[in-house]
mmCIF file of C-alpha atoms in Angstrom:
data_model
loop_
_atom_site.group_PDB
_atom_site.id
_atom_site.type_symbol
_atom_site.label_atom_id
_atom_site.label_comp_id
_atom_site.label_asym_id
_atom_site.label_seq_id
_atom_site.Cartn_x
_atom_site.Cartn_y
_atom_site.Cartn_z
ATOM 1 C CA UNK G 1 77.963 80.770 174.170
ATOM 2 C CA UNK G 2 77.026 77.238 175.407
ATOM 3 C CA UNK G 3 78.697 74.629 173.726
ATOM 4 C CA UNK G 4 75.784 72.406 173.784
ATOM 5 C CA UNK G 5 73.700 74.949 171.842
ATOM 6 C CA UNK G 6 76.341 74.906 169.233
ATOM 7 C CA UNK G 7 76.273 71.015 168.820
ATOM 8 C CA UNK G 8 72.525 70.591 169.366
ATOM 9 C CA UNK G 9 72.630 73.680 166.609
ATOM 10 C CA UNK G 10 74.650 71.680 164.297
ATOM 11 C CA UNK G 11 73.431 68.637 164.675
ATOM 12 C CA UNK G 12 69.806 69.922 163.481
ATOM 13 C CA UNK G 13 70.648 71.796 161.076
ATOM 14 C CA UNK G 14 72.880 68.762 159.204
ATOM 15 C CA UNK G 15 70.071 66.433 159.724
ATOM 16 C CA UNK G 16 67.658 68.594 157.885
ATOM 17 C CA UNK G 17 70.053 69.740 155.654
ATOM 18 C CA UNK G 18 70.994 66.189 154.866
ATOM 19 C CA UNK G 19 67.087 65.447 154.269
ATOM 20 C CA UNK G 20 65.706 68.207 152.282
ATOM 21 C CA UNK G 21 68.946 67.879 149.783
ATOM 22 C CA UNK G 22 69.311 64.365 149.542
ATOM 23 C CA UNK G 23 66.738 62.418 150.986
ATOM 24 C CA UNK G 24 69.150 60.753 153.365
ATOM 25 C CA UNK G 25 67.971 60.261 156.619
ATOM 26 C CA UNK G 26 70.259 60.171 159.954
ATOM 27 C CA UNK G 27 70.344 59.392 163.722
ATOM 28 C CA UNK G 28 72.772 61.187 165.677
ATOM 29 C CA UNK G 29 74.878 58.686 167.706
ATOM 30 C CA UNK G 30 76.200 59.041 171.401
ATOM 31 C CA UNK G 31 79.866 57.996 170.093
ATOM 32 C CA UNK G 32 82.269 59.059 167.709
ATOM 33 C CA UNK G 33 82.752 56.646 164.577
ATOM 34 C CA UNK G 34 85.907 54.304 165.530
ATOM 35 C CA UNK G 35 88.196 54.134 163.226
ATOM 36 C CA UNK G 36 87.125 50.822 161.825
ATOM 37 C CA UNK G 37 83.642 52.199 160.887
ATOM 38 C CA UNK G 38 85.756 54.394 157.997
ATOM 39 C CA UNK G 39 87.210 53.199 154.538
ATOM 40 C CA UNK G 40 90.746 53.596 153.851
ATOM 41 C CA UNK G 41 90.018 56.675 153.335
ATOM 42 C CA UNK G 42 87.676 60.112 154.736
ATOM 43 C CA UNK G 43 86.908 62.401 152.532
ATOM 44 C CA UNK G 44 87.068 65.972 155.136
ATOM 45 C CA UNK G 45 85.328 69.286 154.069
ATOM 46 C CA UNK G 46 86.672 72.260 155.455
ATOM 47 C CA UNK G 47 84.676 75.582 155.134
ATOM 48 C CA UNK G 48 86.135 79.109 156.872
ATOM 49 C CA UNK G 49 83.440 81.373 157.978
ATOM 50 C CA UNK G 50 84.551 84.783 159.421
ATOM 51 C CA UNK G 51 81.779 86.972 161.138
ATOM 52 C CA UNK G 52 81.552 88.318 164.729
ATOM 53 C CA UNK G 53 83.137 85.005 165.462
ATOM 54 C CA UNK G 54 85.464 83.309 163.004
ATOM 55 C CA UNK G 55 86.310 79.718 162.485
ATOM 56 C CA UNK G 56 85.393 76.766 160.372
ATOM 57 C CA UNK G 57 83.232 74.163 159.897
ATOM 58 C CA UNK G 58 84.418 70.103 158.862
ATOM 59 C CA UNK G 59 82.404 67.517 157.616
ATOM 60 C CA UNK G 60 83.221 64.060 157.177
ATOM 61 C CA UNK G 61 81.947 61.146 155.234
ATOM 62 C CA UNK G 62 83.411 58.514 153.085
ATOM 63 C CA UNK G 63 83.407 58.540 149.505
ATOM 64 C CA UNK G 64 80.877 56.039 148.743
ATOM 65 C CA UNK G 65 78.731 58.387 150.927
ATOM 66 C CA UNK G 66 79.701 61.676 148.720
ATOM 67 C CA UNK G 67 78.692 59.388 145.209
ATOM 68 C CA UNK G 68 75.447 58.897 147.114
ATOM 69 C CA UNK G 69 74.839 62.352 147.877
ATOM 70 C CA UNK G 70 75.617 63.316 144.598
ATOM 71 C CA UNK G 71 73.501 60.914 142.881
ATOM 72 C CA UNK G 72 70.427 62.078 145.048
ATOM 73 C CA UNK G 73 71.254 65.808 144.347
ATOM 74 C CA UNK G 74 71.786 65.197 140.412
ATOM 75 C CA UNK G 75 68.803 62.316 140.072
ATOM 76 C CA UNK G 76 71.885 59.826 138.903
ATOM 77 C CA UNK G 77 72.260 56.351 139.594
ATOM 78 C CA UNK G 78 74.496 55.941 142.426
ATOM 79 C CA UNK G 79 78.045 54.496 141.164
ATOM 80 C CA UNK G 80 77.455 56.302 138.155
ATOM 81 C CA UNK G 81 80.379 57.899 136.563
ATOM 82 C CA UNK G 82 78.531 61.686 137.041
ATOM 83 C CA UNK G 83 77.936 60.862 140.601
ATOM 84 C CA UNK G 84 81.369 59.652 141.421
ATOM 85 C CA UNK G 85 82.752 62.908 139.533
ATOM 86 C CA UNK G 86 80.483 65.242 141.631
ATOM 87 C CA UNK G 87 80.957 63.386 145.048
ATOM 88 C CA UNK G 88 83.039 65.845 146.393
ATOM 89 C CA UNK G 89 81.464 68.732 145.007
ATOM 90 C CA UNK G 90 78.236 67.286 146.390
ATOM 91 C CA UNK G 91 80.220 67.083 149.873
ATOM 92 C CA UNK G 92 80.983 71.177 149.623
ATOM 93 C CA UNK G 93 77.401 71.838 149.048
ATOM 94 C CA UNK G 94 76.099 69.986 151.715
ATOM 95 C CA UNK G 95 78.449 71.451 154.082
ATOM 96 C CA UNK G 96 77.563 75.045 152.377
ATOM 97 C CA UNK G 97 74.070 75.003 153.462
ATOM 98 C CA UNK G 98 75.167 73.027 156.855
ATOM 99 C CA UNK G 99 76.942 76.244 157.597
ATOM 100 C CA UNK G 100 74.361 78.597 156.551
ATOM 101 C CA UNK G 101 71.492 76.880 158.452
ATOM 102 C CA UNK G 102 73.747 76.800 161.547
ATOM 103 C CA UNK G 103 74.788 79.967 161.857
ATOM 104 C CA UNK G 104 71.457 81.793 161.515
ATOM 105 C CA UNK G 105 70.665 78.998 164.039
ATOM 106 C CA UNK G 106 73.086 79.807 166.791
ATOM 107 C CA UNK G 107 74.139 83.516 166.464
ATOM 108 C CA UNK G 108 70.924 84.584 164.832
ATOM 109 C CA UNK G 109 70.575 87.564 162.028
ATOM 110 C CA UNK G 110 74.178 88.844 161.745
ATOM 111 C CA UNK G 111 76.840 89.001 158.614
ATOM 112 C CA UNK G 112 78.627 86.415 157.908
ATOM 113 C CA UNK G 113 81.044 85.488 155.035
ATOM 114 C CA UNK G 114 81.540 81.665 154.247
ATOM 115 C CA UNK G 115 84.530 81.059 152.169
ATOM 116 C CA UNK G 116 84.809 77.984 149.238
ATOM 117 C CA UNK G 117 85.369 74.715 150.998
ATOM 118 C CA UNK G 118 88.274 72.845 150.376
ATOM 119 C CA UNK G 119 88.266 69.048 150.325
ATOM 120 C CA UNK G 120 91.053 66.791 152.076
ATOM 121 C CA UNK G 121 91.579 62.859 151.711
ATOM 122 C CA UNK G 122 92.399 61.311 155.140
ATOM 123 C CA UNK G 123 93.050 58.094 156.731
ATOM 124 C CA UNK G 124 90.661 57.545 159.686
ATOM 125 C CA UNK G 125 93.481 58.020 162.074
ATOM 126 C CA UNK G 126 94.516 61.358 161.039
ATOM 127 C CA UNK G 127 90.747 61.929 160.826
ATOM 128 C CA UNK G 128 90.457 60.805 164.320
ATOM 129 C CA UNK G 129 93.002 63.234 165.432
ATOM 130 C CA UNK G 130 91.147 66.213 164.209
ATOM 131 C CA UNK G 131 88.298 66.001 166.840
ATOM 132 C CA UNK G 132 91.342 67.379 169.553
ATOM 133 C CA UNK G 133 90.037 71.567 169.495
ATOM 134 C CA UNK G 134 86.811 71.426 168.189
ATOM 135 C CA UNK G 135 84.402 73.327 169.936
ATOM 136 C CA UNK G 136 81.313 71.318 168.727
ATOM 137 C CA UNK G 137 81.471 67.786 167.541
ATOM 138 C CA UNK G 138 78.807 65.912 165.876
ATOM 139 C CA UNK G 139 78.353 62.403 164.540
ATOM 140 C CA UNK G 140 75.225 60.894 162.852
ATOM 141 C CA UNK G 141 74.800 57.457 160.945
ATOM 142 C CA UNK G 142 72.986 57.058 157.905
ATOM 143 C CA UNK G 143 70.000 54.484 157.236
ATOM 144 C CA UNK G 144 72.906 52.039 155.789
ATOM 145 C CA UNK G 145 75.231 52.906 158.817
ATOM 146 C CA UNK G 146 77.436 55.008 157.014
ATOM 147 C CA UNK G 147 78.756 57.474 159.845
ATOM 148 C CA UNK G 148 78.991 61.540 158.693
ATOM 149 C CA UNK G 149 80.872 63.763 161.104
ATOM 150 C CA UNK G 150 80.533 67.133 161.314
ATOM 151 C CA UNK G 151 82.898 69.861 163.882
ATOM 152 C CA UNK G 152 83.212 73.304 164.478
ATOM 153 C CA UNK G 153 86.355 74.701 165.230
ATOM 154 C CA UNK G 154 86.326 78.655 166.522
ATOM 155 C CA UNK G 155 89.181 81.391 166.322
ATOM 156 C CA UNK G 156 90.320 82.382 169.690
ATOM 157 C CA UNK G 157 87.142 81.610 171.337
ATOM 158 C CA UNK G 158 87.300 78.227 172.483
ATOM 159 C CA UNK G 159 84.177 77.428 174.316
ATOM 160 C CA UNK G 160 85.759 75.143 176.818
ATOM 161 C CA UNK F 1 59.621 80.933 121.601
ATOM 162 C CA UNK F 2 61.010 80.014 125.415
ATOM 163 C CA UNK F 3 62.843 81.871 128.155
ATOM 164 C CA UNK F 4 67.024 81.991 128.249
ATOM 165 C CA UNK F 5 67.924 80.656 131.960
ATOM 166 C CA UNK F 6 71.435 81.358 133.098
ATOM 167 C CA UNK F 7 72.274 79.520 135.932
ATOM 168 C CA UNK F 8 75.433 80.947 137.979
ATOM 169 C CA UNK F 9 77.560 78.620 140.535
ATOM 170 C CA UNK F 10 80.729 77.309 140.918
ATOM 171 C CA UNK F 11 78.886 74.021 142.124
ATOM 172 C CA UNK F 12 78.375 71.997 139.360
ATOM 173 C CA UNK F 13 75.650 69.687 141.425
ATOM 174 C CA UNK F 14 73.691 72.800 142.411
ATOM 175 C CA UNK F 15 73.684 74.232 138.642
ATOM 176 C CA UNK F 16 72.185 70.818 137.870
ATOM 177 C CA UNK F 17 69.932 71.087 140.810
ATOM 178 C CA UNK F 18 69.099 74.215 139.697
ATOM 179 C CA UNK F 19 69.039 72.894 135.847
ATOM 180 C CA UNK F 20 66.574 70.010 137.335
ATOM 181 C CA UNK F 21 63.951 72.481 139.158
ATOM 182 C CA UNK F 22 63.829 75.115 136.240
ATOM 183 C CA UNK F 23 63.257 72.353 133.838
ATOM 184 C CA UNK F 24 59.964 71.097 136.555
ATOM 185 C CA UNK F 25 58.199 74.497 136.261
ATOM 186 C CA UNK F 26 56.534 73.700 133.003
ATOM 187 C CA UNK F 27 57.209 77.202 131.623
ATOM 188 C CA UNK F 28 58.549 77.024 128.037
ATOM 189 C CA UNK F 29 62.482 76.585 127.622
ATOM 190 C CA UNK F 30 64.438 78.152 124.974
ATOM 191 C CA UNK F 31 68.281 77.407 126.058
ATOM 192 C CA UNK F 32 69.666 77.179 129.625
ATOM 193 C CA UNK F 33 72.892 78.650 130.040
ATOM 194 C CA UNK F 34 75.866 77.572 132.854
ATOM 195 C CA UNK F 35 78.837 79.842 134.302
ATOM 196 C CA UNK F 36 80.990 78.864 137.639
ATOM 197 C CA UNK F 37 81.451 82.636 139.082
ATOM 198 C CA UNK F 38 80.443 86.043 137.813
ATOM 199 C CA UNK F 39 83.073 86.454 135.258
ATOM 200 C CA UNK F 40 81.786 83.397 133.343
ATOM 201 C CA UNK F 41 78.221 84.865 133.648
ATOM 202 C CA UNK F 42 79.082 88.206 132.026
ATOM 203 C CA UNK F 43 80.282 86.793 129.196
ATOM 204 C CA UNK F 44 76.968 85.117 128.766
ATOM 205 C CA UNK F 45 75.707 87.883 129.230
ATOM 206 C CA UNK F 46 77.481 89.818 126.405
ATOM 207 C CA UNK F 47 76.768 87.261 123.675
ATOM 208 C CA UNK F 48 73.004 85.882 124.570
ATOM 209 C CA UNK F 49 69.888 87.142 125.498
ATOM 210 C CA UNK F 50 68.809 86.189 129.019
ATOM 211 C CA UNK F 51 65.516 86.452 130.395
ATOM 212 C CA UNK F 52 66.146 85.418 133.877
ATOM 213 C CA UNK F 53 69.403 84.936 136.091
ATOM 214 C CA UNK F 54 69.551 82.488 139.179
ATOM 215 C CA UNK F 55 72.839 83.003 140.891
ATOM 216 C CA UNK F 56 74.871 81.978 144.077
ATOM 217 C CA UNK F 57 76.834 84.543 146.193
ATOM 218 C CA UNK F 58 79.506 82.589 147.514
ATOM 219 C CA UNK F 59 81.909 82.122 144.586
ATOM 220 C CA UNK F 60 85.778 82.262 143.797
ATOM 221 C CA UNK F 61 87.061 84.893 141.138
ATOM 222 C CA UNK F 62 83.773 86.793 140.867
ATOM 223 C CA UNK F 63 80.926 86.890 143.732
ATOM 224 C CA UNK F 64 76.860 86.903 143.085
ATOM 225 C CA UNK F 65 77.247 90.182 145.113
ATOM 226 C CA UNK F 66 79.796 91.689 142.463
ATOM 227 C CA UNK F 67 77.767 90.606 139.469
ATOM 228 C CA UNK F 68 74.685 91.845 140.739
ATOM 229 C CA UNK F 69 76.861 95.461 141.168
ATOM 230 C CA UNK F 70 78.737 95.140 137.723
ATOM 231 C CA UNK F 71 74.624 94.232 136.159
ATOM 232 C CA UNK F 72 73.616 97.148 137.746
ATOM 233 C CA UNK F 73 76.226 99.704 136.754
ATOM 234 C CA UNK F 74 75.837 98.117 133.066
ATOM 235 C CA UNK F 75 72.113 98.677 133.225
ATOM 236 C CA UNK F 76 71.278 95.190 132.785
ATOM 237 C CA UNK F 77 69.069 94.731 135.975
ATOM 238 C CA UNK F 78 66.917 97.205 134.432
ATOM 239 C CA UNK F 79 65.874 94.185 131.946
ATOM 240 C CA UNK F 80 67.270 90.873 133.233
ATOM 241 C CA UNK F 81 65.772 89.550 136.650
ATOM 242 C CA UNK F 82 68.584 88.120 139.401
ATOM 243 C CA UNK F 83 67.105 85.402 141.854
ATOM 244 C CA UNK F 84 69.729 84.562 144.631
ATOM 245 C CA UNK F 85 70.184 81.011 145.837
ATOM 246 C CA UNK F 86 72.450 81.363 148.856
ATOM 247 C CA UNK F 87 73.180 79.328 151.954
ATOM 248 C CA UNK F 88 73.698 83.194 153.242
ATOM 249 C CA UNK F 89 70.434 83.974 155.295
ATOM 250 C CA UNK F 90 71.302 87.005 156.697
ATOM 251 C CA UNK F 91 68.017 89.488 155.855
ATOM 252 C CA UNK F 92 70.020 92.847 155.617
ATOM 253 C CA UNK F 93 72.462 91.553 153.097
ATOM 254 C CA UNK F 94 69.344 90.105 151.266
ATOM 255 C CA UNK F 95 67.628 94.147 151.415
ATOM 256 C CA UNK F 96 70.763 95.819 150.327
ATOM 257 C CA UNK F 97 71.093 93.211 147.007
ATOM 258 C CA UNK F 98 67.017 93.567 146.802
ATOM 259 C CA UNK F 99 67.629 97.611 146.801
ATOM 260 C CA UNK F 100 70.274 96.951 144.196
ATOM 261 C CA UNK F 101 67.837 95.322 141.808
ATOM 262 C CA UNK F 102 67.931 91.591 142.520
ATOM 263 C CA UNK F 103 64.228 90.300 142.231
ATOM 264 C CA UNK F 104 64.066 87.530 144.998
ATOM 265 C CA UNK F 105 66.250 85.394 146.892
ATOM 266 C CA UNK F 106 65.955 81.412 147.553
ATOM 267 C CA UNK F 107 67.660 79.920 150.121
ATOM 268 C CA UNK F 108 69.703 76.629 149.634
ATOM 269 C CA UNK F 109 68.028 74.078 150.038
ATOM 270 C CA UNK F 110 65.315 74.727 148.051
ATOM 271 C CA UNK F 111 61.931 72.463 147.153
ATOM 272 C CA UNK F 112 61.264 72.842 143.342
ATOM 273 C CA UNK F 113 57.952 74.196 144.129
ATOM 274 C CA UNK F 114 59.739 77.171 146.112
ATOM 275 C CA UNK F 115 61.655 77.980 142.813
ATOM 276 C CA UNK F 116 58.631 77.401 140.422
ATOM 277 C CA UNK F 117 56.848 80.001 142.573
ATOM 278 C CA UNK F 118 58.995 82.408 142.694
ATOM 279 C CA UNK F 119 60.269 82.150 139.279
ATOM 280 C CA UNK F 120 57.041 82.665 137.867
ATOM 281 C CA UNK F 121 56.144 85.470 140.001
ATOM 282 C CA UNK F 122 59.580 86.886 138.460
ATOM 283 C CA UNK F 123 59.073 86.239 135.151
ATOM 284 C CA UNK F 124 54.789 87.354 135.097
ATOM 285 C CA UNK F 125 55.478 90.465 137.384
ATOM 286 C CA UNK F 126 58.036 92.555 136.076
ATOM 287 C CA UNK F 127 58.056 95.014 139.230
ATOM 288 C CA UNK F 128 58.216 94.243 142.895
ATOM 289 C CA UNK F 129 59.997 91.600 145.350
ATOM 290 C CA UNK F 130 58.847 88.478 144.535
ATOM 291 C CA UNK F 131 59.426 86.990 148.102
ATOM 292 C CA UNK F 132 57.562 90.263 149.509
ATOM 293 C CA UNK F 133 54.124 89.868 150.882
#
C-alpha cells in the first residue's frame, strides 16, 4: 500500500465530501496547522473501521467550524442555537461519509464495518501530538482559513 | 391523504437532512416520523402506518442491517419499502440487503434530486430495485 495513495485518497475524498454536504470549499495545504491557527480548543473525531485492514480515521476542526457545518447541513443560521447543538454531530457525519468515500477509494469493493465516532475536546498541543503514528495525514483550509485535519491511523500495518 | 415517512438514524443532522430532501420532492406529506437506531424504528412501526422507510446502517443498539432482518421475519417488507442511506458502499452488502427486501440504497452524501428519484420510483413501482437499470 503506498502511503501517498492513502493521503492523496483522503484528501479527495474530504474535499468532496466537505462540498457536496456542506458547501464548504477547501485547499489542501503543504503544512500542518501550527498550533496558533487553533482555538483553545479542537474538537477531534475518531471513527474505528475494521475490514481486511483495521484502524481509524480522525478529523479535526474547531468548533466554530462544526456550528458551520451544521448550519449548512440543517439550512440554519450559523451561531444558531440548533447549529451549535448539532456541531458535533455534524462533525461525525462528515467524517462518516469521509470514511466511506475513502475506503472504496483506496482498497476498492471489499467489507468493511465503520463503528460510531466518538468526539474528543483537545487543546492544540495535545492535538498536535496526535499526528506522531498516523499513516496518512491531511490538512486543508477553508475559504475563511479555518484549518480541518484529517489522519488515518492503521492496526499493525504501519505503512512506513 | 399523504405518505407516512420514517426516517431512521442516530444522526440527528442527517434525519433533518433527510427530513429537508423528503419534504423537496413535492409528493404529498401526511406525518414524518424520527427514530435514532432500529429499536426506536420498530416501535414506530408497531403503532403507525408507514408507507416508506429511509434508514442508515451504521447505528448503536440496533443496526439498519438488523431492522431490515427483524422487518423481514415480521413480514413487514412485504408492504413497507426500506431505502438505505449509508456511507457503506460496498455492492455485495448492498445485494444481500436488496435480496432481503430493501428497495434501493442512497449513498451519503446525497443531492435531493437523487432521493426524489428514487423515492418516487419506490413509492410508484411497487416491485423491482429502484437503483437497477
Amino acid at each position: 500500500m503506498d502511503p501517498e495513495n492513502l493521503r492523496s485518497a483522503l484528501a479527495a475524498a474530504a474535499r468532496r465530501v466537505l462540498e457536496d454536504a456542506a458547501f464548504v470549499f477547501t485547499e489542501e495545504a503543504a503544512e500542518p496547522a501550527d498550533e496558533s491557527a487553533w482555538p483553545e480548543t479542537v474538537s477531534q473525531v475518531h471513527l474505528p473501521f475494521h475490514g481486511p485492514v483495521c484502524g481509524r480515521f480522525m478529523l479535526a476542526a474547531s468548533a466554530g467550524l462544526g456550528d458551520t457545518l451544521a448550519a449548512e447541513m440543517l439550512g440554519a443560521e450559523p451561531g444558531s442555537p440548533e447549529s451549535a447543538e448539532q456541531a458535533e454531530d455534524a462533525l461525525r457525519e462528515v467524517l462518516n461519509m469521509i470514511a466511506g468515500v475513502a475506503l472504496e477509494q483506496v482498497f476498492g469493493d471489499q467489507l468493511w464495518e465503520l463503528s460510531v465516532g466518538e468526539v474528543r475536546r483537545v487543546p492544540p498541543a495535545e492535538h498536535r501530538a496526535s499526528r506522531h503514528g498516523a499513516d496518512a495525514w491531511v490538512h486543508l483550509d477553508t475559504e475563511e482559513s479555518d484549518p480541518i485535519e484529517l489522519a488515518v491511523y492503521l492496526d499493525g500495518a504501519s505503512l512506513r | 391523504m399523504g405518505y407516512n415517512i420514517l426516517i431512521v438514524d442516530d444522526s440527528a443532522v442527517t434525519r433533518k437532512v433527510v427530513r429537508r430532501a423528503v419534504a423537496m420532492t413535492g409528493l404529498e406529506l401526511n406525518e414524518v416520523f424520527e427514530a435514532q437506531d432500529g429499536i426506536e424504528a420498530l416501535a414506530v412501526l408497531g403503532e403507525n402506518w408507514v408507507d416508506l422507510v429511509f434508514a442508515d446502517l451504521n447505528m448503536p443498539r440496533m443496526s439498519g442491517t438488523e431492522l431490515v432482518e427483524k422487518m423481514a421475519e415480521d413480514h413487514l417488507l412485504d408492504s413497507i419499502p426500506v431505502i438505505v442511506i449509508t456511507s457503506d458502499r460496498n455492492q455485495l452488502r448492498l445485494a444481500q440487503l436488496k435480496s432481503r427486501g430493501v428497495r434501493a440504497h442512497l449513498n451519503k452524501p446525497f443531492r435531493p434530486e437523487e432521493l426524489r428519484e428514487v423515492m418516487a420510483q419506490v413509492l410508484t413501482n411497487p416491485n423491482g430495485d429502484a437503483n437497477g437499470p
